[in-house]
């Protein structure tokens, strides 16, 4: 193992590393109840997909082309929201994500903002589709 790899592994919490390397929630969900996407000028993006059973988020997934910090944040958002009431998901903030990960570098806090922004867009979309379910038929990924 290289010194650079050792330094990286030793400089991050177990939670951060687990979220960085976890892949089971990385999927483009077919026919989600809610979809949101946030991107940055550099081209990085995070998409969040939601399935709801009543007021509970029964399944949450993400897709991203971002760096390891973005993947950690996307997975943290999934972990913090899946199985929880919608009211809980609305309260998740970038600070919650950074605190959960414990070692998100300060200069990459924008990754937490991007992940939470995608979640909020997905929650808005879920609410919109509950009011106007016919719009789900015409939705495309952007």
Tab-separated table of N, CA and C in Angstrom:
chain	number	residue	atom	x	y	z
A	1	UNK	N	0.844	-1.167	0.000
A	1	UNK	CA	0.000	0.000	0.000
A	1	UNK	C	0.896	1.238	0.000
A	2	UNK	N	0.565	2.178	-0.857
A	2	UNK	CA	1.387	3.382	-0.963
A	2	UNK	C	1.175	4.291	0.250
A	3	UNK	N	2.116	5.183	0.471
A	3	UNK	CA	2.014	6.145	1.574
A	3	UNK	C	0.812	7.062	1.373
A	4	UNK	N	0.565	7.434	0.111
A	4	UNK	CA	-0.578	8.305	-0.192
A	4	UNK	C	-1.888	7.620	0.197
A	5	UNK	N	-2.020	6.335	-0.107
A	5	UNK	CA	-3.217	5.576	0.239
A	5	UNK	C	-3.357	5.465	1.751
A	6	UNK	N	-2.257	5.179	2.444
A	6	UNK	CA	-2.285	5.090	3.901
A	6	UNK	C	-2.717	6.418	4.513
A	7	UNK	N	-2.160	7.527	4.000
A	7	UNK	CA	-2.517	8.844	4.505
A	7	UNK	C	-4.007	9.116	4.297
A	8	UNK	N	-4.521	8.778	3.127
A	8	UNK	CA	-5.935	8.996	2.833
A	8	UNK	C	-6.807	8.199	3.796
A	9	UNK	N	-6.517	6.923	3.939
A	9	UNK	CA	-7.324	6.062	4.801
A	9	UNK	C	-7.255	6.500	6.260
A	10	UNK	N	-6.098	6.952	6.692
A	10	UNK	CA	-5.945	7.364	8.083
A	10	UNK	C	-6.519	8.753	8.361
A	11	UNK	N	-6.737	9.538	7.333
A	11	UNK	CA	-7.237	10.894	7.545
A	11	UNK	C	-8.760	10.980	7.509
A	12	UNK	N	-9.431	9.858	7.284
A	12	UNK	CA	-10.895	9.867	7.208
A	12	UNK	C	-11.503	8.912	8.218
A	13	UNK	N	-12.713	9.269	8.644
A	13	UNK	CA	-13.451	8.437	9.593
A	13	UNK	C	-13.958	7.174	8.908
A	14	UNK	N	-14.307	6.203	9.716
A	14	UNK	CA	-14.905	4.964	9.190
A	14	UNK	C	-16.205	5.288	8.456
A	15	UNK	N	-17.014	6.199	8.987
A	15	UNK	CA	-18.279	6.575	8.336
A	15	UNK	C	-18.016	7.166	6.958
A	16	UNK	N	-17.037	8.071	6.872
A	16	UNK	CA	-16.714	8.681	5.585
A	16	UNK	C	-16.296	7.600	4.587
A	17	UNK	N	-15.401	6.714	4.999
A	17	UNK	CA	-14.902	5.672	4.099
A	17	UNK	C	-16.013	4.714	3.679
A	18	UNK	N	-16.876	4.363	4.621
A	18	UNK	CA	-18.006	3.488	4.283
A	18	UNK	C	-18.890	4.144	3.225
A	19	UNK	N	-19.203	5.419	3.410
A	19	UNK	CA	-20.061	6.122	2.459
A	19	UNK	C	-19.347	6.338	1.124
A	20	UNK	N	-18.035	6.529	1.155
A	20	UNK	CA	-17.273	6.762	-0.076
A	20	UNK	C	-17.233	5.524	-0.963
A	21	UNK	N	-17.168	4.359	-0.356
A	21	UNK	CA	-16.991	3.128	-1.130
A	21	UNK	C	-18.260	2.298	-1.273
A	22	UNK	N	-19.341	2.709	-0.646
A	22	UNK	CA	-20.603	1.968	-0.727
A	22	UNK	C	-21.226	2.177	-2.109
A	23	UNK	N	-21.656	1.104	-2.734
A	23	UNK	CA	-22.233	1.209	-4.086
A	23	UNK	C	-23.654	0.659	-4.189
A	24	UNK	N	-24.183	0.080	-3.130
A	24	UNK	CA	-25.491	-0.573	-3.221
A	24	UNK	C	-26.650	0.396	-3.428
A	25	UNK	N	-26.475	1.667	-3.152
A	25	UNK	CA	-27.553	2.653	-3.335
A	25	UNK	C	-27.333	3.520	-4.568
A	26	UNK	N	-26.319	3.196	-5.347
A	26	UNK	CA	-26.042	3.923	-6.587
A	26	UNK	C	-26.820	3.254	-7.711
A	27	UNK	N	-27.953	3.851	-8.077
A	27	UNK	CA	-28.794	3.301	-9.142
A	27	UNK	C	-29.704	4.383	-9.706
A	28	UNK	N	-29.999	4.257	-10.970
A	28	UNK	CA	-30.995	5.117	-11.601
A	28	UNK	C	-32.316	4.383	-11.464
A	29	UNK	N	-33.162	4.877	-10.576
A	29	UNK	CA	-34.417	4.215	-10.254
A	29	UNK	C	-35.424	4.372	-11.391
A	30	UNK	N	-36.051	3.272	-11.750
A	30	UNK	CA	-37.105	3.314	-12.757
A	30	UNK	C	-38.380	3.858	-12.118
A	31	UNK	N	-38.978	4.815	-12.739
A	31	UNK	CA	-40.253	5.386	-12.317
A	31	UNK	C	-40.286	5.827	-10.850
A	32	UNK	N	-39.378	6.722	-10.455
A	32	UNK	CA	-39.376	7.182	-9.066
A	32	UNK	C	-40.590	8.064	-8.761
A	33	UNK	N	-40.918	8.157	-7.488
A	33	UNK	CA	-41.982	9.061	-7.046
A	33	UNK	C	-41.466	10.495	-6.948
A	34	UNK	N	-40.154	10.642	-6.834
A	34	UNK	CA	-39.539	11.962	-6.775
A	34	UNK	C	-38.130	11.893	-7.343
A	35	UNK	N	-37.753	12.933	-8.067
A	35	UNK	CA	-36.422	12.990	-8.697
A	35	UNK	C	-35.878	14.402	-8.558
A	36	UNK	N	-34.604	14.491	-8.187
A	36	UNK	CA	-33.956	15.796	-8.106
A	36	UNK	C	-32.510	15.712	-8.556
A	37	UNK	N	-32.029	16.799	-9.124
A	37	UNK	CA	-30.648	16.840	-9.600
A	37	UNK	C	-30.055	18.201	-9.291
A	38	UNK	N	-28.827	18.183	-8.795
A	38	UNK	CA	-28.057	19.403	-8.601
A	38	UNK	C	-26.703	19.199	-9.255
A	39	UNK	N	-26.198	20.265	-9.869
A	39	UNK	CA	-24.899	20.170	-10.530
A	39	UNK	C	-24.080	21.415	-10.226
A	40	UNK	N	-22.804	21.310	-10.567
A	40	UNK	CA	-21.874	22.416	-10.373
A	40	UNK	C	-21.322	22.843	-11.724
A	41	UNK	N	-20.726	24.010	-11.770
A	41	UNK	CA	-20.157	24.537	-13.004
A	41	UNK	C	-19.100	23.605	-13.599
A	42	UNK	N	-18.418	22.842	-12.745
A	42	UNK	CA	-17.362	21.943	-13.223
A	42	UNK	C	-17.932	20.718	-13.937
A	43	UNK	N	-19.251	20.518	-13.856
A	43	UNK	CA	-19.878	19.373	-14.513
A	43	UNK	C	-20.268	18.254	-13.568
A	44	UNK	N	-19.789	18.281	-12.328
A	44	UNK	CA	-20.193	17.272	-11.348
A	44	UNK	C	-21.683	17.412	-11.058
A	45	UNK	N	-22.346	16.284	-10.825
A	45	UNK	CA	-23.760	16.319	-10.467
A	45	UNK	C	-24.097	15.166	-9.531
A	46	UNK	N	-25.203	15.343	-8.835
A	46	UNK	CA	-25.806	14.292	-8.012
A	46	UNK	C	-27.292	14.272	-8.331
A	47	UNK	N	-27.808	13.094	-8.616
A	47	UNK	CA	-29.230	12.879	-8.809
A	47	UNK	C	-29.730	12.045	-7.634
A	48	UNK	N	-30.905	12.390	-7.105
A	48	UNK	CA	-31.533	11.633	-6.023
A	48	UNK	C	-32.887	11.130	-6.522
A	49	UNK	N	-33.159	9.858	-6.246
A	49	UNK	CA	-34.409	9.196	-6.631
A	49	UNK	C	-35.131	8.735	-5.373
A	50	UNK	N	-36.449	8.964	-5.320
A	50	UNK	CA	-37.242	8.615	-4.146
A	50	UNK	C	-38.420	7.715	-4.499
A	51	UNK	N	-38.694	6.758	-3.631
A	51	UNK	CA	-39.946	5.998	-3.619
A	51	UNK	C	-40.536	6.220	-2.241
A	52	UNK	N	-41.822	6.548	-2.195
A	52	UNK	CA	-42.481	6.800	-0.916
A	52	UNK	C	-43.645	5.845	-0.730
A	53	UNK	N	-43.802	5.411	0.495
A	53	UNK	CA	-44.947	4.608	0.901
A	53	UNK	C	-45.683	5.460	1.929
A	54	UNK	N	-46.725	6.153	1.479
A	54	UNK	CA	-47.378	7.127	2.340
A	54	UNK	C	-46.423	8.275	2.609
A	55	UNK	N	-46.147	8.515	3.886
A	55	UNK	CA	-45.233	9.606	4.252
A	55	UNK	C	-43.858	9.104	4.653
A	56	UNK	N	-43.529	7.870	4.285
A	56	UNK	CA	-42.221	7.293	4.588
A	56	UNK	C	-41.431	7.120	3.290
A	57	UNK	N	-40.169	7.517	3.299
A	57	UNK	CA	-39.304	7.281	2.137
A	57	UNK	C	-38.849	5.822	2.202
A	58	UNK	N	-39.476	4.994	1.408
A	58	UNK	CA	-39.214	3.554	1.471
A	58	UNK	C	-37.959	3.141	0.719
A	59	UNK	N	-37.592	3.905	-0.295
A	59	UNK	CA	-36.386	3.581	-1.064
A	59	UNK	C	-35.803	4.883	-1.598
A	60	UNK	N	-34.514	5.078	-1.363
A	60	UNK	CA	-33.805	6.262	-1.841
A	60	UNK	C	-32.531	5.780	-2.513
A	61	UNK	N	-32.243	6.332	-3.687
A	61	UNK	CA	-30.998	5.995	-4.370
A	61	UNK	C	-30.417	7.262	-4.992
A	62	UNK	N	-29.207	7.129	-5.503
A	62	UNK	CA	-28.537	8.276	-6.113
A	62	UNK	C	-27.751	7.805	-7.332
A	63	UNK	N	-27.403	8.793	-8.160
A	63	UNK	CA	-26.464	8.588	-9.251
A	63	UNK	C	-25.612	9.844	-9.313
A	64	UNK	N	-24.302	9.669	-9.495
A	64	UNK	CA	-23.399	10.818	-9.511
A	64	UNK	C	-22.192	10.541	-10.387
A	65	UNK	N	-21.652	11.604	-10.928
A	65	UNK	CA	-20.380	11.509	-11.644
A	65	UNK	C	-19.290	12.244	-10.877
A	66	UNK	N	-19.548	12.548	-9.613
A	66	UNK	CA	-18.644	13.372	-8.836
A	66	UNK	C	-17.482	12.614	-8.209
A	67	UNK	N	-16.706	13.340	-7.450
A	67	UNK	CA	-15.525	12.811	-6.769
A	67	UNK	C	-15.939	11.968	-5.560
A	68	UNK	N	-14.952	11.444	-4.857
A	68	UNK	CA	-15.216	10.609	-3.684
A	68	UNK	C	-15.973	11.379	-2.604
A	69	UNK	N	-15.711	12.661	-2.468
A	69	UNK	CA	-16.435	13.463	-1.481
A	69	UNK	C	-17.907	13.595	-1.864
A	70	UNK	N	-18.185	13.765	-3.146
A	70	UNK	CA	-19.573	13.834	-3.609
A	70	UNK	C	-20.278	12.502	-3.381
A	71	UNK	N	-19.596	11.399	-3.667
A	71	UNK	CA	-20.198	10.080	-3.443
A	71	UNK	C	-20.480	9.861	-1.965
A	72	UNK	N	-19.561	10.263	-1.108
A	72	UNK	CA	-19.770	10.141	0.338
A	72	UNK	C	-21.006	10.925	0.765
A	73	UNK	N	-21.139	12.129	0.263
A	73	UNK	CA	-22.281	12.973	0.625
A	73	UNK	C	-23.593	12.407	0.082
A	74	UNK	N	-23.581	11.916	-1.147
A	74	UNK	CA	-24.791	11.328	-1.724
A	74	UNK	C	-25.224	10.112	-0.917
A	75	UNK	N	-24.288	9.238	-0.581
A	75	UNK	CA	-24.624	8.060	0.228
A	75	UNK	C	-25.102	8.464	1.616
A	76	UNK	N	-24.510	9.494	2.195
A	76	UNK	CA	-24.941	9.957	3.515
A	76	UNK	C	-26.378	10.461	3.464
A	77	UNK	N	-26.729	11.194	2.408
A	77	UNK	CA	-28.112	11.668	2.250
A	77	UNK	C	-29.069	10.484	2.156
A	78	UNK	N	-28.684	9.470	1.410
A	78	UNK	CA	-29.524	8.265	1.311
A	78	UNK	C	-29.680	7.643	2.694
A	79	UNK	N	-28.577	7.457	3.397
A	79	UNK	CA	-28.607	6.838	4.719
A	79	UNK	C	-29.459	7.651	5.696
A	80	UNK	N	-29.330	8.970	5.665
A	80	UNK	CA	-30.058	9.827	6.603
A	80	UNK	C	-31.541	9.966	6.284
A	81	UNK	N	-31.957	9.629	5.056
A	81	UNK	CA	-33.358	9.841	4.669
A	81	UNK	C	-34.160	8.550	4.464
A	82	UNK	N	-33.528	7.494	4.016
A	82	UNK	CA	-34.274	6.268	3.699
A	82	UNK	C	-34.896	5.655	4.957
A	83	UNK	N	-36.171	5.292	4.822
A	83	UNK	CA	-36.904	4.705	5.937
A	83	UNK	C	-37.464	5.733	6.908
A	84	UNK	N	-37.232	6.994	6.625
A	84	UNK	CA	-37.651	8.079	7.519
A	84	UNK	C	-38.882	8.792	6.951
A	85	UNK	N	-39.630	9.484	7.825
A	85	UNK	CA	-40.765	10.284	7.350
A	85	UNK	C	-40.298	11.430	6.443
A	86	UNK	N	-41.172	11.851	5.557
A	86	UNK	CA	-40.864	12.985	4.682
A	86	UNK	C	-40.484	14.217	5.502
A	87	UNK	N	-41.165	14.427	6.611
A	87	UNK	CA	-40.873	15.598	7.449
A	87	UNK	C	-39.427	15.568	7.958
A	88	UNK	N	-38.896	14.399	8.225
A	88	UNK	CA	-37.499	14.270	8.651
A	88	UNK	C	-36.559	14.617	7.491
A	89	UNK	N	-36.864	14.099	6.306
A	89	UNK	CA	-36.008	14.344	5.140
A	89	UNK	C	-35.929	15.834	4.814
A	90	UNK	N	-37.030	16.558	4.971
A	90	UNK	CA	-37.029	17.998	4.700
A	90	UNK	C	-36.082	18.752	5.625
A	91	UNK	N	-35.789	18.199	6.790
A	91	UNK	CA	-34.957	18.883	7.777
A	91	UNK	C	-33.460	18.604	7.629
A	92	UNK	N	-33.091	17.693	6.733
A	92	UNK	CA	-31.672	17.365	6.541
A	92	UNK	C	-30.958	18.564	5.915
A	93	UNK	N	-29.821	18.908	6.479
A	93	UNK	CA	-29.037	20.059	6.006
A	93	UNK	C	-27.633	19.594	5.608
A	94	UNK	N	-26.910	20.411	4.869
A	94	UNK	CA	-25.516	20.077	4.572
A	94	UNK	C	-24.680	19.867	5.843
A	95	UNK	N	-24.977	20.611	6.899
A	95	UNK	CA	-24.257	20.424	8.164
A	95	UNK	C	-24.510	19.027	8.739
A	96	UNK	N	-25.756	18.532	8.635
A	96	UNK	CA	-26.051	17.165	9.092
A	96	UNK	C	-25.186	16.160	8.339
A	97	UNK	N	-25.073	16.334	7.036
A	97	UNK	CA	-24.279	15.418	6.208
A	97	UNK	C	-22.811	15.482	6.619
A	98	UNK	N	-22.266	16.675	6.717
A	98	UNK	CA	-20.849	16.831	7.099
A	98	UNK	C	-20.594	16.266	8.495
A	99	UNK	N	-21.498	16.521	9.426
A	99	UNK	CA	-21.341	15.989	10.785
A	99	UNK	C	-21.407	14.473	10.795
A	100	UNK	N	-22.310	13.901	9.992
A	100	UNK	CA	-22.410	12.444	9.926
A	100	UNK	C	-21.107	11.841	9.388
A	101	UNK	N	-20.563	12.444	8.338
A	101	UNK	CA	-19.334	11.913	7.727
A	101	UNK	C	-18.106	12.138	8.613
A	102	UNK	N	-18.138	13.113	9.457
A	102	UNK	CA	-17.098	13.444	10.419
A	102	UNK	C	-15.835	14.061	9.812
A	103	UNK	N	-15.401	13.619	8.634
A	103	UNK	CA	-14.123	14.105	8.088
A	103	UNK	C	-14.242	14.647	6.662
A	104	UNK	N	-15.415	15.171	6.305
A	104	UNK	CA	-15.550	15.811	4.993
A	104	UNK	C	-14.654	17.053	4.993
A	105	UNK	N	-13.717	17.150	4.045
A	105	UNK	CA	-12.848	18.332	4.013
A	105	UNK	C	-13.672	19.619	3.860
A	106	UNK	N	-13.289	20.656	4.593
A	106	UNK	CA	-14.023	21.924	4.553
A	106	UNK	C	-14.149	22.470	3.135
A	107	UNK	N	-13.080	22.341	2.342
A	107	UNK	CA	-13.116	22.887	0.980
A	107	UNK	C	-14.025	22.069	0.055
A	108	UNK	N	-14.566	20.951	0.547
A	108	UNK	CA	-15.510	20.154	-0.244
A	108	UNK	C	-16.910	20.144	0.361
A	109	UNK	N	-17.188	21.115	1.232
A	109	UNK	CA	-18.519	21.240	1.831
A	109	UNK	C	-19.584	21.420	0.749
A	110	UNK	N	-19.192	21.977	-0.396
A	110	UNK	CA	-20.141	22.155	-1.503
A	110	UNK	C	-20.730	20.812	-1.950
A	111	UNK	N	-20.027	19.714	-1.721
A	111	UNK	CA	-20.561	18.383	-2.068
A	111	UNK	C	-21.767	18.051	-1.195
A	112	UNK	N	-21.702	18.410	0.084
A	112	UNK	CA	-22.848	18.210	0.979
A	112	UNK	C	-24.009	19.096	0.538
A	113	UNK	N	-23.701	20.326	0.143
A	113	UNK	CA	-24.751	21.232	-0.335
A	113	UNK	C	-25.396	20.691	-1.608
A	114	UNK	N	-24.594	20.133	-2.494
A	114	UNK	CA	-25.115	19.576	-3.741
A	114	UNK	C	-26.014	18.372	-3.459
A	115	UNK	N	-25.599	17.478	-2.571
A	115	UNK	CA	-26.382	16.285	-2.252
A	115	UNK	C	-27.708	16.654	-1.590
A	116	UNK	N	-27.657	17.567	-0.646
A	116	UNK	CA	-28.886	17.991	0.039
A	116	UNK	C	-29.784	18.766	-0.928
A	117	UNK	N	-29.194	19.563	-1.798
A	117	UNK	CA	-29.980	20.276	-2.810
A	117	UNK	C	-30.723	19.319	-3.731
A	118	UNK	N	-30.071	18.234	-4.126
A	118	UNK	CA	-30.731	17.223	-4.972
A	118	UNK	C	-31.856	16.545	-4.205
A	119	UNK	N	-31.641	16.277	-2.913
A	119	UNK	CA	-32.706	15.689	-2.089
A	119	UNK	C	-33.908	16.624	-2.012
A	120	UNK	N	-33.666	17.904	-1.782
A	120	UNK	CA	-34.772	18.876	-1.682
A	120	UNK	C	-35.524	18.970	-3.015
A	121	UNK	N	-34.795	18.942	-4.137
A	121	UNK	CA	-35.449	18.943	-5.447
A	121	UNK	C	-36.317	17.702	-5.623
A	122	UNK	N	-35.821	16.548	-5.179
A	122	UNK	CA	-36.583	15.301	-5.284
A	122	UNK	C	-37.833	15.357	-4.405
A	123	UNK	N	-37.713	15.931	-3.214
A	123	UNK	CA	-38.880	16.068	-2.326
A	123	UNK	C	-39.916	17.019	-2.925
A	124	UNK	N	-39.451	18.121	-3.512
A	124	UNK	CA	-40.367	19.038	-4.204
A	124	UNK	C	-41.075	18.333	-5.348
A	125	UNK	N	-40.317	17.552	-6.119
A	125	UNK	CA	-40.889	16.817	-7.248
A	125	UNK	C	-41.907	15.790	-6.767
A	126	UNK	N	-41.622	15.094	-5.672
A	126	UNK	CA	-42.555	14.133	-5.104
A	126	UNK	C	-43.867	14.829	-4.733
A	127	UNK	N	-43.761	15.984	-4.070
A	127	UNK	CA	-44.967	16.740	-3.704
A	127	UNK	C	-45.742	17.184	-4.932
A	128	UNK	N	-45.027	17.663	-5.950
A	128	UNK	CA	-45.672	18.121	-7.180
A	128	UNK	C	-46.417	16.967	-7.863
A	129	UNK	N	-45.793	15.801	-7.893
A	129	UNK	CA	-46.428	14.659	-8.556
A	129	UNK	C	-47.596	14.098	-7.761
A	130	UNK	N	-47.614	14.309	-6.470
A	130	UNK	CA	-48.776	13.900	-5.671
A	130	UNK	C	-49.966	14.797	-5.972
A	131	UNK	N	-49.710	16.057	-6.258
A	131	UNK	CA	-50.776	16.994	-6.599
A	131	UNK	C	-51.234	16.782	-8.046
A	132	UNK	N	-50.277	16.522	-8.941
A	132	UNK	CA	-50.563	16.346	-10.375
A	132	UNK	C	-49.899	15.066	-10.878
A	133	UNK	N	-50.459	13.894	-10.539
A	133	UNK	CA	-49.798	12.629	-10.890
A	133	UNK	C	-49.630	12.406	-12.389
A	134	UNK	N	-50.418	13.062	-13.203
A	134	UNK	CA	-50.305	12.886	-14.650
A	134	UNK	C	-48.948	13.364	-15.173
A	135	UNK	N	-48.279	14.279	-14.439
A	135	UNK	CA	-46.985	14.803	-14.879
A	135	UNK	C	-45.889	13.736	-14.864
A	136	UNK	N	-46.062	12.682	-14.056
A	136	UNK	CA	-45.052	11.625	-13.969
A	136	UNK	C	-44.851	10.936	-15.320
A	137	UNK	N	-45.923	10.847	-16.103
A	137	UNK	CA	-45.862	10.194	-17.411
A	137	UNK	C	-44.938	10.950	-18.363
A	138	UNK	N	-44.862	12.251	-18.207
A	138	UNK	CA	-44.101	13.099	-19.131
A	138	UNK	C	-42.698	13.447	-18.651
A	139	UNK	N	-42.323	12.965	-17.476
A	139	UNK	CA	-41.019	13.308	-16.899
A	139	UNK	C	-39.889	12.619	-17.639
A	140	UNK	N	-38.815	13.358	-17.807
A	140	UNK	CA	-37.563	12.786	-18.346
A	140	UNK	C	-36.429	13.213	-17.432
A	141	UNK	N	-35.361	12.420	-17.392
A	141	UNK	CA	-34.167	12.815	-16.636
A	141	UNK	C	-33.550	14.006	-17.314
A	142	UNK	N	-33.137	14.989	-16.523
A	142	UNK	CA	-32.486	16.163	-17.126
A	142	UNK	C	-31.004	16.111	-16.938
